[in-house]
Coordinates of C-alpha atoms in Angstrom, one line a residue:
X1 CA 23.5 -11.5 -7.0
X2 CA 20.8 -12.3 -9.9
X3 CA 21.5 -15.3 -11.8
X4 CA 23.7 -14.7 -15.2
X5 CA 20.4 -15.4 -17.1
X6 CA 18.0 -13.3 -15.3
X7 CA 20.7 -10.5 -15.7
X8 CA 20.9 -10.8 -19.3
X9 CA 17.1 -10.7 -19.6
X10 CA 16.5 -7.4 -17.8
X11 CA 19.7 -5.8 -19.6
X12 CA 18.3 -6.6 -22.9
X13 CA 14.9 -5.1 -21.6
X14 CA 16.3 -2.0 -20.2
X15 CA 18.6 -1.5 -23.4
X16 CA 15.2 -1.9 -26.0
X17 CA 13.6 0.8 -23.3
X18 CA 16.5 3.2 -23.8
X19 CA 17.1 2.6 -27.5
X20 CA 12.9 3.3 -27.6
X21 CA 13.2 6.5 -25.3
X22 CA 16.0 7.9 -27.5
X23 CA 13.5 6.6 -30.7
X24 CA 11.0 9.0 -29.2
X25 CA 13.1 12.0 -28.5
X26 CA 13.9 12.5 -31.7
X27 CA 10.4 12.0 -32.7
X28 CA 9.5 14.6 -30.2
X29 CA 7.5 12.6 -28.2
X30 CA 8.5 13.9 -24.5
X31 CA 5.9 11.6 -22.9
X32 CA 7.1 8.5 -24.5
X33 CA 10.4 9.0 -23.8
X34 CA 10.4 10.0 -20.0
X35 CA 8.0 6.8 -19.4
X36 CA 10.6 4.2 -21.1
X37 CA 13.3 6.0 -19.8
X38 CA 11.7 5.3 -16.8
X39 CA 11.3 1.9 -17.4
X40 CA 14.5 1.0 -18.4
X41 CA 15.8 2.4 -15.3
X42 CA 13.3 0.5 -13.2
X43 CA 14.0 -3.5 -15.4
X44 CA 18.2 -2.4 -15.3
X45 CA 18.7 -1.5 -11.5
X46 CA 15.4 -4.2 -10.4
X47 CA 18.5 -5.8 -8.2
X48 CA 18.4 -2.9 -6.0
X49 CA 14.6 -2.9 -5.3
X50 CA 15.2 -5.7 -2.9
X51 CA 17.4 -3.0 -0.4
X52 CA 14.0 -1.4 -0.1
X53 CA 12.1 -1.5 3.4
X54 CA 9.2 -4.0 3.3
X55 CA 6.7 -1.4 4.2
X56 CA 7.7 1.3 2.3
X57 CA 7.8 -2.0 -0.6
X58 CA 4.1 -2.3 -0.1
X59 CA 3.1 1.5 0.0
X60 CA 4.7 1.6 -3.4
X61 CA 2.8 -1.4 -4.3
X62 CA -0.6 0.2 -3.0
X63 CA 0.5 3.7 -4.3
X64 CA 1.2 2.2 -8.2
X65 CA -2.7 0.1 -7.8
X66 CA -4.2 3.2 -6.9
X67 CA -2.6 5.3 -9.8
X68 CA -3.6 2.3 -12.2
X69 CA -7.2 2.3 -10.8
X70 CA -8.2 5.6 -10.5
X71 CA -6.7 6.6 -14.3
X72 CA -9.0 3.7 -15.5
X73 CA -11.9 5.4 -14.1
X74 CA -11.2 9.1 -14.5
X75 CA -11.5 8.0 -18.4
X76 CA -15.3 7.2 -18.1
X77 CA -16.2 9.1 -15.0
X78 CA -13.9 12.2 -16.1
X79 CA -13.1 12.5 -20.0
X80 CA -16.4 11.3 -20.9
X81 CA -18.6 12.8 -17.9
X82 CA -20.5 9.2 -17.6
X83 CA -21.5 8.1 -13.9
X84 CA -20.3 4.9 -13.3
X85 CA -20.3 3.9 -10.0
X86 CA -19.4 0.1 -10.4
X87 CA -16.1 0.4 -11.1
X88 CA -15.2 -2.3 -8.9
X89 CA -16.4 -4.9 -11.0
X90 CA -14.1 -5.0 -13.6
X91 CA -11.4 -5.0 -11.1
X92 CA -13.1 -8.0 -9.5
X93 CA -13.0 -10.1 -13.1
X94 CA -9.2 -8.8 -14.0
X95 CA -8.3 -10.7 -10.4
X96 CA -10.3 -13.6 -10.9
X97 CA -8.9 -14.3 -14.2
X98 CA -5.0 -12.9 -13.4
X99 CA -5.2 -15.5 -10.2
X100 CA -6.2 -18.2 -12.1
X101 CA -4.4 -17.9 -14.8
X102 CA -1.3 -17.9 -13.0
X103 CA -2.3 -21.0 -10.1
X104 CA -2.8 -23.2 -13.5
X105 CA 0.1 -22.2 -15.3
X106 CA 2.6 -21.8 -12.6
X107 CA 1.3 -24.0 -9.7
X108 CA 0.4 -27.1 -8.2
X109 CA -3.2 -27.1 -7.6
X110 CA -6.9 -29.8 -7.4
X111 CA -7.8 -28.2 -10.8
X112 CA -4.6 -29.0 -13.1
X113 CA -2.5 -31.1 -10.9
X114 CA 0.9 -30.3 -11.8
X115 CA 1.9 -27.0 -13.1
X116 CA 1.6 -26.5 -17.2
X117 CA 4.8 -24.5 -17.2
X118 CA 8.1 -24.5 -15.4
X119 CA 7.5 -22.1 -12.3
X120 CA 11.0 -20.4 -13.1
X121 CA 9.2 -18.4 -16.6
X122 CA 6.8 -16.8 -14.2
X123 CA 9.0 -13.5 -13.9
X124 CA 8.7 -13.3 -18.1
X125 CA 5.4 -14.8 -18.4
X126 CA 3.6 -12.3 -16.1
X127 CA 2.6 -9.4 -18.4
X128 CA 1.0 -12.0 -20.5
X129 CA -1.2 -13.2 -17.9
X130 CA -1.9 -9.5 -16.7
X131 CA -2.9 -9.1 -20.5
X132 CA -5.1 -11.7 -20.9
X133 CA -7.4 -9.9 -17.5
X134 CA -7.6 -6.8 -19.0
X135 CA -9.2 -8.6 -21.8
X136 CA -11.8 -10.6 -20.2
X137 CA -12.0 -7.7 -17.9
X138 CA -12.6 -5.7 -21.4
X139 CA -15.4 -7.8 -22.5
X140 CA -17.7 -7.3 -19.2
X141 CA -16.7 -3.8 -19.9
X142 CA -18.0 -4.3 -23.9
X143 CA -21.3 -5.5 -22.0
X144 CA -22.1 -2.2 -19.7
X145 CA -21.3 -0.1 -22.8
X146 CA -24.2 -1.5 -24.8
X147 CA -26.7 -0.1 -22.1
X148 CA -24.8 2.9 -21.8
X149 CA -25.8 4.0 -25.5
X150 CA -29.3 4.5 -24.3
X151 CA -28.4 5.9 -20.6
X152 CA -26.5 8.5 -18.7
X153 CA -26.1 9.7 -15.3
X154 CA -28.1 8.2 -12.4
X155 CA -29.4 5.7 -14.5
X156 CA -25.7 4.6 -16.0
X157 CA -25.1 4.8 -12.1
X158 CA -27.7 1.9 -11.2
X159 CA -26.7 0.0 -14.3
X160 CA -22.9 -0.2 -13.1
X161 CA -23.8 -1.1 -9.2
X162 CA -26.3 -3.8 -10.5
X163 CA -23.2 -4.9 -13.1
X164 CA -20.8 -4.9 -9.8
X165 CA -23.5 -7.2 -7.9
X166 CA -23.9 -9.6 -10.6
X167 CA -20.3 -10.2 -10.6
X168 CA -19.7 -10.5 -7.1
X169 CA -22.9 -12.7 -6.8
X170 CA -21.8 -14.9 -10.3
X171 CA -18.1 -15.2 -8.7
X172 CA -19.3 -16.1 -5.0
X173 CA -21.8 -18.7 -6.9
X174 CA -18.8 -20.7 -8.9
X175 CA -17.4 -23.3 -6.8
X176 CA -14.2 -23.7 -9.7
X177 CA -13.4 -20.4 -8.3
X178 CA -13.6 -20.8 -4.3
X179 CA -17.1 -19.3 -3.8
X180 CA -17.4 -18.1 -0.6
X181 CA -14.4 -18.8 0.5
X182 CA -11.9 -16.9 -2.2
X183 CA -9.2 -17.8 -4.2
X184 CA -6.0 -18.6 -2.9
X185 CA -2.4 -19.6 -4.3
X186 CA -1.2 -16.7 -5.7
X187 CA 1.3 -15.9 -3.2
X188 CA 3.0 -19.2 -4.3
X189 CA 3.5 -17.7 -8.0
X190 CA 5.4 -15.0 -6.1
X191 CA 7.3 -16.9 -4.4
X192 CA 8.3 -18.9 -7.7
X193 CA 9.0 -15.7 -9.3
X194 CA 11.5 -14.8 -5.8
X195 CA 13.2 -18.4 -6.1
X196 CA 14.4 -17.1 -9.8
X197 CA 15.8 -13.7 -8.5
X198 CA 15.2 -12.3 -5.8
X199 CA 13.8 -8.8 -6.3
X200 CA 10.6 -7.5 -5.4
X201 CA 9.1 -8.8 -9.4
X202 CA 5.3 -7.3 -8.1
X203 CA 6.9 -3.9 -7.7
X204 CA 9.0 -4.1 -10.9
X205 CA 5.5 -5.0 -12.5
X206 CA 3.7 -2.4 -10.6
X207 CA 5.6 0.7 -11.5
X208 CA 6.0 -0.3 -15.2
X209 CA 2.2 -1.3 -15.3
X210 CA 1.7 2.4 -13.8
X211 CA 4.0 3.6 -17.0
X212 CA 2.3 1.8 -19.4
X213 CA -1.4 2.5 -18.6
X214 CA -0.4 6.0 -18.2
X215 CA 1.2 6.4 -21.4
X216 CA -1.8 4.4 -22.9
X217 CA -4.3 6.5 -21.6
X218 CA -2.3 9.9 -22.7
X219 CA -2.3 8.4 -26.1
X220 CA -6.2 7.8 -26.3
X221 CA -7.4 10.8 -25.0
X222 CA -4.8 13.0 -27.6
X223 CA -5.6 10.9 -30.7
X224 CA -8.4 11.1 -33.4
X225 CA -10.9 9.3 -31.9
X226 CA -10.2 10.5 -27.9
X227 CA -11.4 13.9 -29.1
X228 CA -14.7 12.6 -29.5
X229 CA -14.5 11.8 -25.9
X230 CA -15.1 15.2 -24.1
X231 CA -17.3 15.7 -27.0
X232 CA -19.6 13.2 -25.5
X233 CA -19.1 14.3 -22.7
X234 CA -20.0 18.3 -23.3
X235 CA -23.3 17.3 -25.6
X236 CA -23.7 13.9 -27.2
X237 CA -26.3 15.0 -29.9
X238 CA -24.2 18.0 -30.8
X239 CA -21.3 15.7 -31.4
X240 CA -23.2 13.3 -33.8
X241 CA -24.4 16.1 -35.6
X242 CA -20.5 16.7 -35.9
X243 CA -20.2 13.4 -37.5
X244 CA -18.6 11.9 -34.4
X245 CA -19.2 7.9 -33.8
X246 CA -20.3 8.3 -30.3
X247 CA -21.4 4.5 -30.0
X248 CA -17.7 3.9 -31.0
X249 CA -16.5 6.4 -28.8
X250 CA -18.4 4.9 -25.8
X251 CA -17.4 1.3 -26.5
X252 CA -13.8 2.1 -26.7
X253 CA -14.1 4.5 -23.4
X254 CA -15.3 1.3 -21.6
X255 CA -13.5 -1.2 -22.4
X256 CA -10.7 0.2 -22.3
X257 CA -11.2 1.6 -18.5
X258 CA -12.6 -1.8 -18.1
X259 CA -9.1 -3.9 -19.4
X260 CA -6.8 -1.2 -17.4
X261 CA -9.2 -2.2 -14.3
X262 CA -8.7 -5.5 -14.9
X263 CA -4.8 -5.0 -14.7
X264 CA -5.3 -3.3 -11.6
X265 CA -7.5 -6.1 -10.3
X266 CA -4.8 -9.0 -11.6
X267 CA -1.9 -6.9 -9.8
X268 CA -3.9 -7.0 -6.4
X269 CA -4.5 -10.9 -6.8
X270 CA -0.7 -11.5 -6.5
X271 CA -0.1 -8.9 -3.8
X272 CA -2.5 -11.3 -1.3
X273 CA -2.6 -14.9 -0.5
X274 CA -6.0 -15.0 -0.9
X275 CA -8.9 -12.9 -2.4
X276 CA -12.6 -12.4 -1.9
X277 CA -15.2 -11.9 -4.4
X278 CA -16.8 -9.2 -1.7
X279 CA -13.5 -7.4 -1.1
X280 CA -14.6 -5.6 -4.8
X281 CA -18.0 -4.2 -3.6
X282 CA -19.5 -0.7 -3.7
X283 CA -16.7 0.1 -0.8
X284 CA -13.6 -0.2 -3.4
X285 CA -15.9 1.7 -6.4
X286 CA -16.0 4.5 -3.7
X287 CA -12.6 4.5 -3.5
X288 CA -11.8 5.3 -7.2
X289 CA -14.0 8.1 -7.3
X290 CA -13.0 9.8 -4.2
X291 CA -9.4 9.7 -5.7
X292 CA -10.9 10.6 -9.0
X293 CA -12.7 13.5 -7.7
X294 CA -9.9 14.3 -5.5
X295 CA -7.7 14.7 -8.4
X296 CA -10.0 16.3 -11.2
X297 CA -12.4 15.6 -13.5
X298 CA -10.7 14.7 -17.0
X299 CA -7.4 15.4 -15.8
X300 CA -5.0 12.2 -15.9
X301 CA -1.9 13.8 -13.6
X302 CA -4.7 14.9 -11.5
X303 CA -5.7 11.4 -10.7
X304 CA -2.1 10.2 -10.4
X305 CA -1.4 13.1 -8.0
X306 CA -4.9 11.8 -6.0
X307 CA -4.0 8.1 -5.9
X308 CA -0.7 9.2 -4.7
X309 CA -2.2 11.6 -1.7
X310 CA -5.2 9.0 -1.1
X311 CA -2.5 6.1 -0.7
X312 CA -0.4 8.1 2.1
X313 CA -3.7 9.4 3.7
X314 CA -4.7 5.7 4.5
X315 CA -1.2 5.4 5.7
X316 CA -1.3 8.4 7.6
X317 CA -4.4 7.5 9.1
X318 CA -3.9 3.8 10.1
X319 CA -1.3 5.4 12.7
X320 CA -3.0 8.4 14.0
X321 CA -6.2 6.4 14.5
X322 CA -4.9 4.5 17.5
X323 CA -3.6 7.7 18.2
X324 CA -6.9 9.8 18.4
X325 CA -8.8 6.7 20.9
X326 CA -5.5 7.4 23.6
X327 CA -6.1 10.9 23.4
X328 CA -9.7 10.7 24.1
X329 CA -9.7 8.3 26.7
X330 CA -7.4 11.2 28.2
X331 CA -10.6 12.9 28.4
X332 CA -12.3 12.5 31.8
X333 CA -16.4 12.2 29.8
X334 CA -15.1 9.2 27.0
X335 CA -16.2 5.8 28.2
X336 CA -13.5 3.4 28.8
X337 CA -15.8 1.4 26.0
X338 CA -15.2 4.0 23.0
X339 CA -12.6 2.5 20.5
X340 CA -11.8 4.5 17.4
X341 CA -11.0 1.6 15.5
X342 CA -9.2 1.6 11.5
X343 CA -13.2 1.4 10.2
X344 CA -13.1 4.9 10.8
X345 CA -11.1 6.0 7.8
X346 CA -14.5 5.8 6.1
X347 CA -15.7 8.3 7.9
X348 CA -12.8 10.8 8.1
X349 CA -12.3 10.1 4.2
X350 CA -15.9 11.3 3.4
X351 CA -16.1 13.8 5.4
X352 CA -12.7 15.0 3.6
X353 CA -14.4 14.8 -0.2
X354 CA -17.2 16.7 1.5
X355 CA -15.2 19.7 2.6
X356 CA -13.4 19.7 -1.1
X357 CA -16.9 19.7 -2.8
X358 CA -17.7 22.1 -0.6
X359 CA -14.6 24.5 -1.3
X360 CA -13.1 23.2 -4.2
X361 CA -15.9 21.7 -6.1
X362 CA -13.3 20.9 -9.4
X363 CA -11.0 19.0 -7.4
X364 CA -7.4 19.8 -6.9
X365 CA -6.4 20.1 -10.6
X366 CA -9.4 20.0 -12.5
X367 CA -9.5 19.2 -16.0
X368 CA -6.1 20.7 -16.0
X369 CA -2.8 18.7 -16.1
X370 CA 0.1 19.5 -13.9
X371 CA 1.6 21.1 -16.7
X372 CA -0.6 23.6 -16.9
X373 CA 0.0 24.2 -13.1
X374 CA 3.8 24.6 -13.8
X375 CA 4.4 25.4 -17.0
X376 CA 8.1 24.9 -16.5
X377 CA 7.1 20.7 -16.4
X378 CA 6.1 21.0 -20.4
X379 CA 10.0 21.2 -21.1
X380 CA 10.3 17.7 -19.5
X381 CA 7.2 16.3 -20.4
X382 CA 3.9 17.3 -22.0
X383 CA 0.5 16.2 -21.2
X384 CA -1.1 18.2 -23.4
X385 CA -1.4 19.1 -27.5
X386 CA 2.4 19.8 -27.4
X387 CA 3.1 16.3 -27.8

């Protein structure tokens, strides 16, 4: 059982999630309302989490960074029709800050000494510290949008890997941080977090991270200034003849994709004892816009429905791999040497978005939502101008 005080905490939550749900059904806001109802659903039965497999616990976990990831990029890459191909970057910051953040405040450690705060107001105290790396993350993301008001395509593209490099390379440089050697301690704020209640608090955080950004990013891209967005997108000068602010429009495109990647980056810091400055190269940027692509161009279910299908591909393949090597050293011309090891997802992965640029070119959705799809989905929730 939770204690009476952690209890009381996440019935109060739930109940303001319901009362805000019901708020937004009756403002006709379908999207709102499933995502809080959601949410209070996920902070009232969080006890029950813990019944969960481990495994499965950590698919989830993977499944819900993915989502987070790939939406944060599909706004820049997708809505706005920019080439970044850096992405990684911003994640890199958001962890760097999330970690530390949370080894000062909540742990004993050589830079503080003794934790600032009692480790038992982790559990509450987390979206705060996921807040503050989406806004550092944010300002490297203000940074790259000041280039990108004088650049597009390929050469955004080289502006955004050089970006990625400077921050591994600035990171790897900074003793304060670990260098070389990574950050480590985070797993010991999850364990403080455990010793208060034990449920799975990364999930919890996870799946209503995934609501919020989702429902965050659905609001930009339907408001005043998000129309500008494909604007951009379709032909910049055209849409400052149309007296759109497409500096404006670009900075907020950024950062924003930036801050929700720096979530996503502060979520994976806690899921690891330890993280690596390189671990955020060119390699995890790839990944973002293969699920990005995967999904569709500009269309936000499209990249949930990616992340999801990318999440149980890596799954699917880190079993059949070991698999495919006993099958062909079945086969009498295979050298006893040949090994296909787990490194060769990254071949089997591009080779997929090969075939699907090949054949379907648009991606699986693309720039339509799943409610376009099935139309029968608008009646539950509505991506689109409904709302």
């Amino acid at each position: 059982m939770l204690p009476l005080f952690v209890q009381t905490v996440l019935a109060i939550l739930g109940v303001l999630c319901f009362g805000y749900a019901i708020k937004r059904v009756i403002q006709q806001k379908k999207l709102d309302c499933l995502l809080f109802l959601l949410g209070g659903l996920v902070l009232v039965f969080a006890e029950y989490f813990s019944w969960i497999d481990g495994y499965w616990l950590s698919v989830i976990k993977f499944m819900g960074l993915n989502i987070i990831f790939a939406t944060s990029l599909n706004l820049v890459n997708g809505y706005m029709g920019e080439f970044s191909c850096g992405h990684a970057g911003f994640m890199c910051v958001g962890a760097y800050v999330g970690g530390l953040i949370s080894i000062i405040l909540f742990t004993k450690n050589k830079m503080m000494g003794a934790p600032l705060l009692p480790p038992e107001l982790a559990p509450l105290l987390f979206p705060f510290v996921l807040a503050a790396a989406g806004g550092v993350a944010s300002l490297f993301g203000l940074l790259v949008a000041l280039p990108s008001f004088k650049t597009r395509d390929d050469y955004l593209a080289i502006i955004t890997i050089a970006a990625n490099y400077i921050i591994i390379s600035l990171i790897i440089n900074i003793d304060f941080v670990g260098g070389p050697r990574g950050l480590t301690g985070m797993r010991s704020v999850v364990r403080a977090m455990e010793s208060v209640a034990e449920i799975p608090w990364m999930m919890i955080w996870m799946l209503l991270g995934v609501m919020i950004t989702t429902m965050m990013l659905h609001r930009l891209v339907n408001s005043t200034l998000g129309k500008g967005i494909p604007a951009v997108c379709q032909n910049e000068v055209a849409a400052e003849i149309m007296s759109v602010n497409t500096k404006r429009v670009k900075l907020v495109a950024f950062m924003v994709s930036a801050g929700i990647a720096g979530v996503a980056g502060a979520l994976y810091a806690h899921m690891f004892s330890s993280i690596y400055a390189n671990s955020f190269g060119i390699m995890k940027s790839t990944e973002a816009m293969v699920m990005v692509y995967l999904g569709g161009m500009g269309s936000l279910s499209g990249s949930v429905l990616a992340a999801v299908l990318f999440t149980l591909l890596i799954e699917l393949l880190r079993f059949a791999l070991p698999a495919m090597s006993d099958v062909a050293h079945m086969l009498p011309f295979v050298p006893d040497s040949f090994n296909i090891s787990q490194e060769w997802k990254w071949v089997i992965i591009p080779l997929i978005l090969i075939l699907l640029m090949q054949f379907r070119p648009e991606g699986l959705l693309g720039n339509r939502e799943l409610t376009d799809v099935f139309p029968k989905l608008k009646r539950l929730v509505s991506f689109g101008k409904q709302d």
